Amino acid sequence: MAHRPRTLPAALALVAALAACAPDGPAALQSAPLGGVQSCAPGAITGQGSSAQANAVNIWIRSYQAACPDAAIEYGSIGSGAGLRAFIAGTGDFAGTDALLTAEDQPKADERCGQAPAIHLPMVVGPVALAYNVAGLGDLRLSPATIARIFAGTAKAWNDPAIAADNPGATLPPTPIKTVHRADSSGTTNSFTSFLAATAGGDWSFGSGTSWKAPGGEERRGNAGMAAAVTQTDGAIGYMEWSYAQANNLDTAKVGNSAGQFVELTNQAAGRAVATAEVSGAGGDLRLALDYDTTTQDAYPVVLVTYEVVCAKGTRPASSTWSRASWRTPPAPPASRR
């Protein structure tokens, strides 16, 4: 069964925020607790964005609509950057994103929302897996510096000395390394490169961001495209949200953290990394600051937090001619846990 990304307690705020998009605002809030739907709201809501959260969001949509047949919820897995652009343009009621609004885009999102700002609500924690497909290699440990060398193109074969140093006693094949990275604007790319920028030192000189900057490698769109490329190619390695690696039965590397450990990706290990995150926003904006350079014992350090970007006090349609009756009345999606 595919992995369901872990839900943060703070994600319960999403129920409030989406319900607050109704014409009557926060007073109309009817929340849904963990474990089931408490009440239903008729109407339609649409969102687009992060493919990293798509598996979880689609499960929640199916569960909610099964309990609430008068609700219509659509989510398009088009990537974080495209989702934010759609939200700012008014063609989506919310955006799913692994990357925060930039200082340039925040005012645009606020303007789209009218009288209230656009805010970030953490919804899903999705660990970023380093998934690989190398014949004869069933167990793999990679330090941040070695990962950087692989994706920068410095390490060119799977028996490279840096990989051998991370895996003493292992028999490593001379298979050429074939890296895969995202072609589209991606919060997963931002999280992965933020980890490398924070931990790999001089072995990574490409900074961080939603667009891939290192040379070489194969480009694929979305997490599904990344998983397909790795599955189909001997010698391949790519970064992707964990559920996509699991759904394709891909091996994943143990990743070195700044406590000096090589940590296997598990729910608990990813949770230890997220537990140290701090809220960096204000006024209901629940941006989280992750410490990719964590020294927490047994913490898996490559994680992303996916958000819903919503209007704090209701979503105004893009049309300049609108009325109170024309507002979409979004149902509150159920919170989820593993």
Coordinates of N, CA and C in Angstrom, one line a residue, residues 15 18-19 22 24 28-33 36-45 60-73 329-334:
V15 N -8.9 22.9 7.9 CA -10.4 22.7 7.9 C -11.0 24.1 8.2
L18 N -10.5 26.6 5.0 CA -11.3 26.3 3.8 C -12.8 26.6 4.1
A19 N -13.2 26.2 5.3 CA -14.6 26.5 5.7 C -14.8 28.0 5.8
A22 N -16.3 30.3 2.9 CA -17.7 30.4 2.7 C -18.1 31.9 2.9
D24 N -20.2 33.4 4.8 CA -20.4 33.8 6.1 C -19.1 33.8 7.0
A28 N -19.1 30.5 10.1 CA -19.8 29.4 9.4 C -19.0 28.1 9.6
L29 N -17.9 28.2 10.3 CA -17.0 27.0 10.4 C -17.7 25.8 11.0
Q30 N -17.6 24.7 10.3 CA -18.0 23.4 10.9 C -16.8 22.4 10.6
S31 N -16.1 22.1 11.6 CA -14.9 21.3 11.5 C -15.1 19.8 11.5
A32 N -14.1 19.1 10.9 CA -14.1 17.7 10.9 C -13.0 17.2 11.7
P33 N -13.2 16.3 12.7 CA -12.1 15.8 13.6 C -11.3 14.7 12.9
G36 N -12.9 11.1 10.8 CA -14.2 11.0 10.1 C -14.7 12.4 9.8
V37 N -15.8 12.5 9.1 CA -16.5 13.7 8.7 C -17.6 14.0 9.7
Q38 N -17.5 15.2 10.3 CA -18.5 15.6 11.3 C -19.7 16.2 10.7
S39 N -19.5 17.0 9.7 CA -20.6 17.7 9.0 C -20.3 17.9 7.6
C40 N -21.3 18.2 6.7 CA -21.1 18.4 5.3 C -21.4 19.8 4.9
A41 N -20.8 20.2 3.8 CA -21.1 21.5 3.3 C -21.3 21.4 1.8
P42 N -22.4 21.8 1.2 CA -22.6 21.7 -0.2 C -21.8 22.7 -1.0
G43 N -21.6 22.4 -2.2 CA -20.9 23.4 -3.1 C -19.7 22.8 -3.8
A44 N -18.9 23.7 -4.4 CA -17.7 23.2 -5.2 C -16.5 24.0 -4.8
I45 N -15.4 23.4 -4.9 CA -14.1 24.1 -4.6 C -13.1 23.4 -5.5
W60 N -8.4 12.1 0.7 CA -9.3 12.9 1.5 C -10.5 13.3 0.7
I61 N -10.3 13.7 -0.5 CA -11.4 14.1 -1.4 C -12.4 12.9 -1.5
R62 N -11.9 11.7 -1.8 CA -12.8 10.6 -2.0 C -13.6 10.3 -0.7
S63 N -12.9 10.4 0.4 CA -13.5 10.1 1.7 C -14.6 11.1 2.0
Y64 N -14.3 12.4 1.7 CA -15.3 13.5 2.0 C -16.5 13.4 1.1
Q65 N -16.2 13.2 -0.2 CA -17.3 13.2 -1.2 C -18.2 11.9 -1.0
A66 N -17.6 10.8 -0.5 CA -18.4 9.7 -0.2 C -19.4 9.9 0.9
A67 N -19.0 10.7 1.9 CA -19.9 11.1 3.0 C -20.8 12.3 2.7
C68 N -20.3 13.1 1.7 CA -21.0 14.4 1.5 C -21.3 14.5 0.0
P69 N -22.3 13.8 -0.6 CA -22.5 13.8 -2.0 C -22.9 15.1 -2.6
D70 N -23.2 16.1 -1.9 CA -23.5 17.4 -2.4 C -22.3 18.3 -2.6
A71 N -21.1 17.8 -2.2 CA -19.9 18.5 -2.3 C -19.1 18.0 -3.6
A72 N -18.5 19.0 -4.2 CA -17.6 18.7 -5.4 C -16.3 19.3 -5.1
I73 N -15.2 18.5 -5.1 CA -13.9 19.0 -4.8 C -13.0 18.5 -5.9
T329 N -18.8 27.8 -2.1 CA -18.9 27.4 -0.7 C -18.1 26.1 -0.5
P330 N -16.9 26.1 -0.1 CA -16.1 24.9 -0.1 C -16.4 24.1 1.1
P331 N -16.4 22.8 1.0 CA -16.6 21.9 2.1 C -15.3 21.7 2.9
A332 N -15.3 21.5 4.1 CA -14.1 21.2 4.9 C -13.7 19.8 4.7
P333 N -12.5 19.6 4.2 CA -12.0 18.2 4.0 C -11.7 17.6 5.3
P334 N -11.8 16.3 5.4 CA -11.5 15.6 6.6 C -10.0 15.6 6.9

